[in-house]
Amino acid sequence: MLVIGVDGVRFDLLGPEVTPVIWDFGSAGFLGPVPVDETTPTWSGPCWAAIATGCGVDGHGITGNDLTGHRLAENPDFVTVATRAGLPTLLAVSGWPPLALAEDGGPLFAEAGRREFVAISERSLAGWDAADEATTELAASIVTGDGPRVSFVYLGAVDAVGHVLGAGAAYREAARAADQRVGRLLAAVRSRPSCALEGWTVVVVTDHGHLDQGGHGGREPEVATAWAAAAGPGIEPGEPPLITRQTQVAPLVLAALGDIAAR
Ligand SMILES: [Zn+2]
């Protein structure tokens, strides 16, 4: 089970030209829009909390990018649930501390067998790109080996570009780079000698979109339309998507965990 979170990628950007890997991956299972719930602010904190816990704001209690005051103890994330179930787990996060560290009210992901955080060495878009690259390299090497059965890998550079430069050429270029990194993570799963026996489910998901001009929006369709793609055992191409709300990601992961535990 691998969940790849790519922050801030607009749904209307997806396609064979900019994101060929994600597009192909979706055709093996599903790829579809996921509207952010009306009660969930279109910010990374509450959106990733919904994805990680399966709860809305009334459950996880996170309304912004400072997670202070959260109710994650009552509603833990799927990596924590898997860790407590005794499965080897990996959390690999690029750049944004509260997902993985005790900063800004975090960590959103409370427990993980292995926790890797790649800090941005230089507060710039190049620094973000380097952090995503290092995170991908590290996570791919860990997933390839005798490693985790449940992983969450987070890439943040696309969102950083969207904030600073808007949804133009540089944003598309960042999405193209993220798509190739998703491809390397997928290849890492496939390279596992026992991949076929292990029955991997993979989810690729974003949290929100962006305004054309950059910066954070609100309920505009290009901001409030996220997306999810998944493929794996029991996910048949051509069937309706199993994820049409952000709170459906964690239940899908946990259902796959039941299958892993039974193997
Ligand atoms: Zn975000």
PDB file of C-alpha atoms and ligand atoms in Angstrom, residues 6-9 42-45 47-48 65 96 154 159 163 206-210 216, ligand 1:
ATOM      1  CA  VAL A   6       1.191  15.672  -4.422  1.00  0.00           C
ATOM      2  CA  ASP A   7       0.212  19.047  -3.001  1.00  0.00           C
ATOM      3  CA  GLY A   8      -1.799  21.585  -4.959  1.00  0.00           C
ATOM      4  CA  VAL A   9      -2.124  20.020  -8.422  1.00  0.00           C
ATOM      5  CA  THR A  42      -9.247  24.636   0.718  1.00  0.00           C
ATOM      6  CA  TRP A  43      -5.949  24.738   2.597  1.00  0.00           C
ATOM      7  CA  SER A  44      -3.345  22.023   2.914  1.00  0.00           C
ATOM      8  CA  GLY A  45      -3.895  21.429   6.649  1.00  0.00           C
ATOM      9  CA  CYS A  47      -7.498  18.847   3.263  1.00  0.00           C
ATOM     10  CA  TRP A  48      -4.590  16.527   4.117  1.00  0.00           C
ATOM     11  CA  ASN A  65      -2.076  25.191   8.215  1.00  0.00           C
ATOM     12  CA  TRP A  96       6.299  20.993   4.997  1.00  0.00           C
ATOM     13  CA  TYR A 154       4.457  13.703   0.213  1.00  0.00           C
ATOM     14  CA  ASP A 159       2.047  23.836  -4.565  1.00  0.00           C
ATOM     15  CA  HIS A 163       1.562  30.039  -4.698  1.00  0.00           C
ATOM     16  CA  THR A 206      -3.861  15.948  -4.256  1.00  0.00           C
ATOM     17  CA  ASP A 207      -5.423  18.200  -1.630  1.00  0.00           C
ATOM     18  CA  HIS A 208      -6.678  21.254  -3.556  1.00  0.00           C
ATOM     19  CA  GLY A 209      -6.037  23.271  -6.723  1.00  0.00           C
ATOM     20  CA  HIS A 210      -4.902  26.827  -7.351  1.00  0.00           C
ATOM     21  CA  HIS A 216      -4.799  30.781  -2.045  1.00  0.00           C
TER      22      HIS A 216
HETATM   23 ZN    ZN B   1      -1.923  22.093  -0.168  1.00  0.00          ZN
END
